[in-house]
């Protein structure tokens, strides 16, 4: 079994980005600038958004974190987005999800200028992605493509099973892997909570992408030998032996599945760090598009 090391791979990508930023600075050009908006103070969301800001600093980007109270109204958030849309210094920005219940998430994502939508969530960018046109591919599926490419995992003609049909992971992943592209050309089955006999489907897969949010859902008896497993899930499980009081668990029963797998991502240290690296890559792209 070979570990698909997202931590190491993302560090390599960040080094490559840092070199490109240094080159921009040498040429007296503008550094990429990413802004992130977070509403409320949910622990996991704050951790993710802080990790994104820190990653920006490490590669030499400018970054701006806008923290708004959980009582922020939809209108106030839309105003904040408009300010970012017209701010020439901001190349790209993200609105950290989930948003509080009183805010219509779709309305907010629609308000982001598609040219600054480095999360790739705006319908314009989702549409371009679905048509295989150049655009911002959302960071998690983009990170998975990159991980498969850098580990030279063949996808062409393979049977891929994606578990979970979310707009941010499962659905785009299934589209991308079936497209005619370097990492693609696969025969993809998209499964979800209404899929019957899921284990029968996953047992035939050469590659499985699990994006469900149920800890250790995928067990060894659901996969065939030499399967490639991408575990997107991140669930916080209470653990009093840890300083922070929790541990992160993926959607895959790692210990048993890794005994059958040819390649597998760990949690943490797999897809998570790749997501952040690809957000930086999208911001660099937004910056170079403006040039
Ligand atoms: P989601 O929570 O929006 O949806 C879950 C999906 O799982 C749904 O499509 C549902 O149909 C499917 N599902 C639920 N129960 C099922 C079952 N029994 N059998 C088959 N399918 C079932 O999904 P999401 O936002 O993609 O998140 C999934 C997980 O990935 C979460 O743990 C989340 O924290 C994690 N995540 C990680 C990253 C990262 O960077 N690593 C990014 C995004 C999400």
mmCIF file of C-alpha atoms and ligand atoms in Angstrom:
data_model
loop_
_atom_site.group_PDB
_atom_site.id
_atom_site.type_symbol
_atom_site.label_atom_id
_atom_site.label_comp_id
_atom_site.label_asym_id
_atom_site.label_seq_id
_atom_site.Cartn_x
_atom_site.Cartn_y
_atom_site.Cartn_z
ATOM 1 C CA UNK A 1 0.000 0.000 0.000
ATOM 2 C CA UNK A 2 1.237 3.479 -0.888
ATOM 3 C CA UNK A 3 0.062 6.445 1.127
ATOM 4 C CA UNK A 4 -1.188 9.341 -0.994
ATOM 5 C CA UNK A 5 0.556 11.960 1.088
ATOM 6 C CA UNK A 6 -1.422 15.179 0.728
ATOM 7 C CA UNK A 7 0.697 16.951 3.293
ATOM 8 C CA UNK A 8 3.921 16.344 1.383
ATOM 9 C CA UNK A 9 2.363 16.958 -2.051
ATOM 10 C CA UNK A 10 0.672 20.165 -0.946
ATOM 11 C CA UNK A 11 3.980 21.376 0.509
ATOM 12 C CA UNK A 12 5.579 20.818 -2.916
ATOM 13 C CA UNK A 13 2.776 22.744 -4.623
ATOM 14 C CA UNK A 14 3.110 25.589 -2.132
ATOM 15 C CA UNK A 15 6.851 25.730 -2.797
ATOM 16 C CA UNK A 16 6.160 25.988 -6.539
ATOM 17 C CA UNK A 17 3.639 28.780 -5.889
ATOM 18 C CA UNK A 18 6.085 30.606 -3.599
ATOM 19 C CA UNK A 19 8.662 30.576 -6.412
ATOM 20 C CA UNK A 20 6.101 32.060 -8.790
ATOM 21 C CA UNK A 21 5.243 34.789 -6.264
ATOM 22 C CA UNK A 22 8.952 35.563 -5.825
ATOM 23 C CA UNK A 23 9.183 35.918 -9.605
ATOM 24 C CA UNK A 24 6.224 38.340 -9.622
ATOM 25 C CA UNK A 25 7.894 40.406 -6.903
ATOM 26 C CA UNK A 26 11.180 40.387 -8.831
ATOM 27 C CA UNK A 27 9.337 41.776 -11.858
ATOM 28 C CA UNK A 28 7.715 44.436 -9.664
ATOM 29 C CA UNK A 29 4.270 42.950 -10.248
ATOM 30 C CA UNK A 30 1.394 42.776 -7.816
ATOM 31 C CA UNK A 31 1.344 39.902 -5.325
ATOM 32 C CA UNK A 32 -1.771 37.701 -5.387
ATOM 33 C CA UNK A 33 -4.263 38.784 -2.733
ATOM 34 C CA UNK A 34 -6.874 36.396 -1.277
ATOM 35 C CA UNK A 35 -9.647 37.527 1.036
ATOM 36 C CA UNK A 36 -11.805 35.245 3.169
ATOM 37 C CA UNK A 37 -15.100 36.122 4.792
ATOM 38 C CA UNK A 38 -16.358 34.179 7.775
ATOM 39 C CA UNK A 39 -19.677 34.734 9.516
ATOM 40 C CA UNK A 40 -19.896 33.557 13.127
ATOM 41 C CA UNK A 41 -17.293 31.694 15.112
ATOM 42 C CA UNK A 42 -17.869 27.980 14.478
ATOM 43 C CA UNK A 43 -14.722 26.178 15.671
ATOM 44 C CA UNK A 44 -14.091 23.991 12.615
ATOM 45 C CA UNK A 45 -14.820 26.818 10.139
ATOM 46 C CA UNK A 46 -12.474 29.160 11.994
ATOM 47 C CA UNK A 47 -9.740 26.510 11.942
ATOM 48 C CA UNK A 48 -10.151 26.022 8.172
ATOM 49 C CA UNK A 49 -10.235 29.717 7.371
ATOM 50 C CA UNK A 50 -7.216 30.443 9.573
ATOM 51 C CA UNK A 51 -5.305 27.632 7.854
ATOM 52 C CA UNK A 52 -6.108 29.253 4.477
ATOM 53 C CA UNK A 53 -4.898 32.678 5.645
ATOM 54 C CA UNK A 54 -1.724 31.179 7.116
ATOM 55 C CA UNK A 55 -1.052 29.302 3.865
ATOM 56 C CA UNK A 56 -1.331 32.605 1.965
ATOM 57 C CA UNK A 57 1.289 34.182 4.195
ATOM 58 C CA UNK A 58 3.642 31.222 3.729
ATOM 59 C CA UNK A 59 3.667 31.464 -0.060
ATOM 60 C CA UNK A 60 3.992 35.259 -0.042
ATOM 61 C CA UNK A 61 0.391 36.203 -0.917
ATOM 62 C CA UNK A 62 -1.409 39.133 0.633
ATOM 63 C CA UNK A 63 -4.390 37.974 2.665
ATOM 64 C CA UNK A 64 -7.366 39.621 4.316
ATOM 65 C CA UNK A 65 -9.630 37.899 6.807
ATOM 66 C CA UNK A 66 -13.015 39.504 7.325
ATOM 67 C CA UNK A 67 -14.722 38.223 10.448
ATOM 68 C CA UNK A 68 -18.389 39.098 10.801
ATOM 69 C CA UNK A 69 -20.631 38.352 13.800
ATOM 70 C CA UNK A 70 -23.142 35.510 13.504
ATOM 71 C CA UNK A 71 -26.001 38.050 13.630
ATOM 72 C CA UNK A 72 -24.834 39.588 10.321
ATOM 73 C CA UNK A 73 -27.829 39.980 8.000
ATOM 74 C CA UNK A 74 -27.945 38.694 4.452
ATOM 75 C CA UNK A 75 -27.969 42.283 3.199
ATOM 76 C CA UNK A 76 -24.876 43.189 5.229
ATOM 77 C CA UNK A 77 -23.044 40.163 3.878
ATOM 78 C CA UNK A 78 -24.088 41.026 0.311
ATOM 79 C CA UNK A 79 -22.697 44.546 0.862
ATOM 80 C CA UNK A 80 -19.416 43.086 2.077
ATOM 81 C CA UNK A 81 -19.248 40.908 -1.044
ATOM 82 C CA UNK A 82 -19.893 43.894 -3.285
ATOM 83 C CA UNK A 83 -16.995 45.744 -1.635
ATOM 84 C CA UNK A 84 -14.697 42.792 -2.380
ATOM 85 C CA UNK A 85 -16.058 42.471 -5.943
ATOM 86 C CA UNK A 86 -15.022 46.035 -6.799
ATOM 87 C CA UNK A 87 -11.779 46.156 -4.802
ATOM 88 C CA UNK A 88 -9.052 46.036 -7.445
ATOM 89 C CA UNK A 89 -6.444 44.864 -4.996
ATOM 90 C CA UNK A 90 -8.350 41.637 -4.191
ATOM 91 C CA UNK A 91 -7.700 38.952 -6.822
ATOM 92 C CA UNK A 92 -9.996 36.357 -5.344
ATOM 93 C CA UNK A 93 -12.091 35.730 -2.264
ATOM 94 C CA UNK A 94 -14.039 33.016 -0.534
ATOM 95 C CA UNK A 95 -17.031 32.972 1.749
ATOM 96 C CA UNK A 96 -16.442 30.233 4.295
ATOM 97 C CA UNK A 97 -19.342 27.773 4.460
ATOM 98 C CA UNK A 98 -21.595 26.856 6.173
ATOM 99 C CA UNK A 99 -23.339 30.186 6.724
ATOM 100 C CA UNK A 100 -25.845 30.765 9.550
ATOM 101 C CA UNK A 101 -29.364 29.493 8.781
ATOM 102 C CA UNK A 102 -30.870 32.962 8.280
ATOM 103 C CA UNK A 103 -28.593 33.576 5.264
ATOM 104 C CA UNK A 104 -29.426 32.076 1.855
ATOM 105 C CA UNK A 105 -26.177 30.382 0.851
ATOM 106 C CA UNK A 106 -27.068 30.212 -2.831
ATOM 107 C CA UNK A 107 -27.875 33.926 -2.962
ATOM 108 C CA UNK A 108 -24.489 34.714 -1.424
ATOM 109 C CA UNK A 109 -22.511 32.454 -3.780
ATOM 110 C CA UNK A 110 -24.363 33.990 -6.758
ATOM 111 C CA UNK A 111 -23.253 37.480 -5.637
ATOM 112 C CA UNK A 112 -19.531 36.688 -5.891
ATOM 113 C CA UNK A 113 -17.913 38.024 -9.081
ATOM 114 C CA UNK A 114 -17.183 34.827 -11.091
ATOM 115 C CA UNK A 115 -13.724 36.226 -11.958
ATOM 116 C CA UNK A 116 -12.899 36.380 -8.229
ATOM 117 C CA UNK A 117 -14.680 33.131 -7.299
ATOM 118 C CA UNK A 118 -11.569 31.123 -6.441
ATOM 119 C CA UNK A 119 -13.728 28.504 -4.681
ATOM 120 C CA UNK A 120 -15.378 27.819 -8.049
ATOM 121 C CA UNK A 121 -18.873 27.747 -6.514
ATOM 122 C CA UNK A 122 -20.571 30.358 -8.733
ATOM 123 C CA UNK A 123 -22.977 28.755 -11.263
ATOM 124 C CA UNK A 124 -20.994 30.363 -14.110
ATOM 125 C CA UNK A 125 -17.847 28.573 -12.995
ATOM 126 C CA UNK A 126 -19.662 25.320 -12.214
ATOM 127 C CA UNK A 127 -21.136 25.477 -15.738
ATOM 128 C CA UNK A 128 -17.738 26.080 -17.315
ATOM 129 C CA UNK A 129 -16.280 23.212 -15.290
ATOM 130 C CA UNK A 130 -19.099 20.917 -16.484
ATOM 131 C CA UNK A 131 -18.352 21.925 -20.090
ATOM 132 C CA UNK A 132 -14.615 21.336 -19.561
ATOM 133 C CA UNK A 133 -13.826 25.003 -20.260
ATOM 134 C CA UNK A 134 -11.012 26.862 -18.459
ATOM 135 C CA UNK A 135 -12.280 28.062 -15.061
ATOM 136 C CA UNK A 136 -11.718 27.856 -11.325
ATOM 137 C CA UNK A 137 -12.254 24.209 -10.409
ATOM 138 C CA UNK A 138 -13.371 24.030 -6.795
ATOM 139 C CA UNK A 139 -10.466 23.300 -4.543
ATOM 140 C CA UNK A 140 -11.321 19.854 -3.153
ATOM 141 C CA UNK A 141 -12.008 18.073 -6.479
ATOM 142 C CA UNK A 142 -9.086 20.023 -8.012
ATOM 143 C CA UNK A 143 -6.827 18.786 -5.200
ATOM 144 C CA UNK A 144 -7.912 15.185 -5.773
ATOM 145 C CA UNK A 145 -7.139 15.454 -9.507
ATOM 146 C CA UNK A 146 -3.723 16.897 -8.668
ATOM 147 C CA UNK A 147 -2.963 14.154 -6.123
ATOM 148 C CA UNK A 148 -3.902 11.425 -8.633
ATOM 149 C CA UNK A 149 -1.769 13.111 -11.306
ATOM 150 C CA UNK A 150 1.306 13.571 -9.135
ATOM 151 C CA UNK A 151 1.172 9.941 -7.997
ATOM 152 C CA UNK A 152 0.721 8.919 -11.664
ATOM 153 C CA UNK A 153 -2.448 6.942 -10.956
ATOM 154 C CA UNK A 154 -4.070 5.850 -14.206
ATOM 155 C CA UNK A 155 -7.728 6.871 -14.407
ATOM 156 C CA UNK A 156 -8.391 6.344 -18.120
ATOM 157 C CA UNK A 157 -10.820 3.466 -18.656
ATOM 158 C CA UNK A 158 -10.974 2.741 -14.911
ATOM 159 C CA UNK A 159 -14.174 2.172 -12.963
ATOM 160 C CA UNK A 160 -14.542 4.997 -10.472
ATOM 161 C CA UNK A 161 -17.191 5.099 -7.765
ATOM 162 C CA UNK A 162 -17.873 8.436 -6.068
ATOM 163 C CA UNK A 163 -19.854 8.203 -2.820
ATOM 164 C CA UNK A 164 -21.766 11.403 -2.034
ATOM 165 C CA UNK A 165 -23.313 13.902 -4.460
ATOM 166 C CA UNK A 166 -22.601 17.251 -2.772
ATOM 167 C CA UNK A 167 -22.178 20.321 -4.973
ATOM 168 C CA UNK A 168 -18.707 20.962 -3.605
ATOM 169 C CA UNK A 169 -17.175 17.477 -3.816
ATOM 170 C CA UNK A 170 -19.114 14.442 -5.072
ATOM 171 C CA UNK A 171 -20.972 15.934 -8.047
ATOM 172 C CA UNK A 172 -18.021 17.901 -9.541
ATOM 173 C CA UNK A 173 -15.674 14.966 -8.879
ATOM 174 C CA UNK A 174 -17.886 12.631 -10.893
ATOM 175 C CA UNK A 175 -18.070 15.118 -13.788
ATOM 176 C CA UNK A 176 -14.329 15.847 -13.844
ATOM 177 C CA UNK A 177 -13.207 12.220 -13.722
ATOM 178 C CA UNK A 178 -15.480 11.306 -16.616
ATOM 179 C CA UNK A 179 -14.211 14.145 -18.822
ATOM 180 C CA UNK A 180 -11.589 13.927 -21.527
ATOM 181 C CA UNK A 181 -8.646 15.320 -19.532
ATOM 182 C CA UNK A 182 -5.245 14.188 -18.233
ATOM 183 C CA UNK A 183 -6.785 12.794 -15.064
ATOM 184 C CA UNK A 184 -10.161 11.661 -16.376
ATOM 185 C CA UNK A 185 -11.607 9.386 -19.070
ATOM 186 C CA UNK A 186 -12.932 7.133 -16.314
ATOM 187 C CA UNK A 187 -16.254 5.298 -16.218
ATOM 188 C CA UNK A 188 -17.851 6.987 -13.239
ATOM 189 C CA UNK A 189 -20.708 5.871 -11.000
ATOM 190 C CA UNK A 190 -22.076 8.536 -8.666
ATOM 191 C CA UNK A 191 -23.652 6.989 -5.581
ATOM 192 C CA UNK A 192 -25.575 8.582 -2.697
ATOM 193 C CA UNK A 193 -27.897 7.926 0.222
ATOM 194 C CA UNK A 194 -30.580 6.369 -2.034
ATOM 195 C CA UNK A 195 -28.207 3.995 -3.823
ATOM 196 C CA UNK A 196 -29.232 0.374 -3.425
ATOM 197 C CA UNK A 197 -26.657 -2.313 -2.627
ATOM 198 C CA UNK A 198 -23.841 0.206 -2.378
ATOM 199 C CA UNK A 199 -21.289 -2.431 -1.366
ATOM 200 C CA UNK A 200 -21.965 -4.333 -4.624
ATOM 201 C CA UNK A 201 -21.164 -1.148 -6.538
ATOM 202 C CA UNK A 202 -18.058 -0.180 -4.562
ATOM 203 C CA UNK A 203 -16.684 -3.742 -4.764
ATOM 204 C CA UNK A 204 -16.319 -3.336 -8.532
ATOM 205 C CA UNK A 205 -14.469 -0.014 -8.306
ATOM 206 C CA UNK A 206 -10.833 0.506 -9.283
ATOM 207 C CA UNK A 207 -10.927 3.920 -7.626
ATOM 208 C CA UNK A 208 -13.269 5.102 -4.836
ATOM 209 C CA UNK A 209 -13.799 8.703 -3.753
ATOM 210 C CA UNK A 210 -15.674 8.822 -0.440
ATOM 211 C CA UNK A 211 -17.295 12.187 0.413
ATOM 212 C CA UNK A 212 -20.101 11.369 2.816
ATOM 213 C CA UNK A 213 -19.299 12.703 6.275
ATOM 214 C CA UNK A 214 -19.941 9.402 8.095
ATOM 215 C CA UNK A 215 -16.860 8.264 10.053
ATOM 216 C CA UNK A 216 -15.343 4.969 8.858
ATOM 217 C CA UNK A 217 -18.292 4.270 6.536
ATOM 218 C CA UNK A 218 -16.293 2.416 3.881
ATOM 219 C CA UNK A 219 -15.184 -0.959 5.244
ATOM 220 C CA UNK A 220 -12.756 -3.550 3.884
ATOM 221 C CA UNK A 221 -15.568 -5.907 2.790
ATOM 222 C CA UNK A 222 -16.892 -3.142 0.485
ATOM 223 C CA UNK A 223 -13.749 -2.888 -1.654
ATOM 224 C CA UNK A 224 -11.732 -5.137 -3.936
ATOM 225 C CA UNK A 225 -8.009 -5.814 -3.695
ATOM 226 C CA UNK A 226 -5.680 -3.084 -5.005
ATOM 227 C CA UNK A 227 -8.374 -0.419 -4.986
ATOM 228 C CA UNK A 228 -7.287 3.250 -4.924
ATOM 229 C CA UNK A 229 -9.101 5.070 -2.114
ATOM 230 C CA UNK A 230 -9.562 8.823 -1.758
ATOM 231 C CA UNK A 231 -11.056 9.731 1.609
ATOM 232 C CA UNK A 232 -12.554 13.217 1.622
ATOM 233 C CA UNK A 233 -14.460 12.923 4.886
ATOM 234 C CA UNK A 234 -13.468 14.895 7.948
ATOM 235 C CA UNK A 235 -15.474 14.384 11.128
ATOM 236 C CA UNK A 236 -14.450 15.615 14.552
ATOM 237 C CA UNK A 237 -14.798 12.826 17.135
ATOM 238 C CA UNK A 238 -14.565 13.685 20.843
ATOM 239 C CA UNK A 239 -11.287 12.391 22.263
ATOM 240 C CA UNK A 240 -10.359 13.379 25.797
ATOM 241 C CA UNK A 241 -6.802 12.074 25.325
ATOM 242 C CA UNK A 242 -6.126 14.908 22.848
ATOM 243 C CA UNK A 243 -5.203 18.425 23.896
ATOM 244 C CA UNK A 244 -7.901 19.953 21.685
ATOM 245 C CA UNK A 245 -10.489 17.389 22.834
ATOM 246 C CA UNK A 246 -11.124 15.758 19.447
ATOM 247 C CA UNK A 247 -9.585 13.749 16.625
ATOM 248 C CA UNK A 248 -10.334 13.843 12.920
ATOM 249 C CA UNK A 249 -11.797 10.737 11.305
ATOM 250 C CA UNK A 250 -12.378 10.089 7.610
ATOM 251 C CA UNK A 251 -15.166 8.261 5.771
ATOM 252 C CA UNK A 252 -12.934 5.200 5.364
ATOM 253 C CA UNK A 253 -12.063 2.581 7.992
ATOM 254 C CA UNK A 254 -8.407 3.255 7.292
ATOM 255 C CA UNK A 255 -6.788 0.376 9.191
ATOM 256 C CA UNK A 256 -8.751 -2.381 7.456
ATOM 257 C CA UNK A 257 -9.168 -0.787 4.005
ATOM 258 C CA UNK A 258 -5.476 0.138 3.748
ATOM 259 C CA UNK A 259 -4.650 -3.596 3.954
ATOM 260 C CA UNK A 260 -6.439 -4.167 0.645
ATOM 261 C CA UNK A 261 -5.740 -0.846 -1.090
ATOM 262 C CA UNK A 262 -2.910 -0.120 -3.523
ATOM 263 C CA UNK A 263 -3.084 3.619 -2.731
ATOM 264 C CA UNK A 264 -4.989 5.430 0.003
ATOM 265 C CA UNK A 265 -5.213 8.952 1.449
ATOM 266 C CA UNK A 266 -4.870 9.324 5.222
ATOM 267 C CA UNK A 267 -7.112 11.562 7.353
ATOM 268 C CA UNK A 268 -5.750 13.971 8.349
ATOM 269 C CA UNK A 269 -2.941 14.671 5.879
ATOM 270 C CA UNK A 270 -4.638 13.590 2.648
ATOM 271 C CA UNK A 271 -7.268 15.579 0.782
ATOM 272 C CA UNK A 272 -7.486 18.393 3.385
ATOM 273 C CA UNK A 273 -4.050 19.979 2.768
ATOM 274 C CA UNK A 274 -4.503 19.542 -1.009
ATOM 275 C CA UNK A 275 -7.697 21.619 -0.825
ATOM 276 C CA UNK A 276 -5.795 24.557 0.653
ATOM 277 C CA UNK A 277 -2.961 24.287 -1.883
ATOM 278 C CA UNK A 278 -5.446 24.353 -4.782
ATOM 279 C CA UNK A 279 -7.196 27.398 -3.385
ATOM 280 C CA UNK A 280 -3.819 29.140 -3.544
ATOM 281 C CA UNK A 281 -3.360 27.877 -7.098
ATOM 282 C CA UNK A 282 -6.743 29.339 -8.083
ATOM 283 C CA UNK A 283 -5.803 32.674 -6.491
ATOM 284 C CA UNK A 284 -2.556 32.743 -8.452
ATOM 285 C CA UNK A 285 -4.601 32.028 -11.594
ATOM 286 C CA UNK A 286 -7.009 34.882 -10.763
ATOM 287 C CA UNK A 287 -4.023 37.193 -10.346
ATOM 288 C CA UNK A 288 -2.413 36.145 -13.633
ATOM 289 C CA UNK A 289 -5.730 36.444 -15.503
ATOM 290 C CA UNK A 290 -5.928 40.104 -14.448
ATOM 291 C CA UNK A 291 -2.418 40.689 -15.784
HETATM 292 P P1 LIG B 1 -22.540 16.605 2.257
HETATM 293 O O1 LIG B 1 -22.452 16.529 3.742
HETATM 294 O O2 LIG B 1 -23.110 17.825 1.623
HETATM 295 O O3 LIG B 1 -23.368 15.381 1.701
HETATM 296 C C1 LIG B 1 -23.115 14.065 2.052
HETATM 297 C C2 LIG B 1 -23.388 13.170 0.863
HETATM 298 O O4 LIG B 1 -23.246 11.832 1.295
HETATM 299 C C3 LIG B 1 -24.802 13.322 0.289
HETATM 300 O O5 LIG B 1 -24.716 13.496 -1.109
HETATM 301 C C4 LIG B 1 -25.481 11.998 0.613
HETATM 302 O O6 LIG B 1 -26.322 11.525 -0.444
HETATM 303 C C5 LIG B 1 -24.301 11.047 0.785
HETATM 304 N N1 LIG B 1 -24.627 10.015 1.745
HETATM 305 C C6 LIG B 1 -25.088 10.154 3.016
HETATM 306 N N2 LIG B 1 -25.299 8.948 3.569
HETATM 307 C C7 LIG B 1 -24.989 8.028 2.648
HETATM 308 C C8 LIG B 1 -25.011 6.624 2.616
HETATM 309 N N3 LIG B 1 -25.402 5.915 3.674
HETATM 310 N N4 LIG B 1 -24.609 6.011 1.487
HETATM 311 C C9 LIG B 1 -24.191 6.708 0.422
HETATM 312 N N5 LIG B 1 -24.144 8.057 0.392
HETATM 313 C C10 LIG B 1 -24.542 8.703 1.483
HETATM 314 O O7 LIG B 1 -21.106 16.260 1.639
HETATM 315 P P2 LIG B 1 -19.757 17.085 1.559
HETATM 316 O O8 LIG B 1 -19.974 18.539 1.825
HETATM 317 O O9 LIG B 1 -19.144 16.638 0.280
HETATM 318 O O10 LIG B 1 -18.922 16.527 2.795
HETATM 319 C C11 LIG B 1 -18.609 15.158 2.934
HETATM 320 C C12 LIG B 1 -17.454 15.003 3.894
HETATM 321 O O11 LIG B 1 -16.295 15.579 3.311
HETATM 322 C C13 LIG B 1 -17.630 15.732 5.229
HETATM 323 O O12 LIG B 1 -17.023 14.960 6.236
HETATM 324 C C14 LIG B 1 -16.866 17.023 5.036
HETATM 325 O O13 LIG B 1 -16.387 17.552 6.253
HETATM 326 C C15 LIG B 1 -15.741 16.551 4.170
HETATM 327 N N6 LIG B 1 -15.108 17.572 3.329
HETATM 328 C C16 LIG B 1 -13.754 17.609 3.329
HETATM 329 C C17 LIG B 1 -13.088 18.515 2.535
HETATM 330 C C18 LIG B 1 -11.596 18.516 2.517
HETATM 331 O O14 LIG B 1 -10.990 19.490 2.161
HETATM 332 N N7 LIG B 1 -10.962 17.405 2.869
HETATM 333 C C19 LIG B 1 -13.805 19.408 1.743
HETATM 334 C C20 LIG B 1 -15.196 19.322 1.740
HETATM 335 C C21 LIG B 1 -15.848 18.390 2.539
#
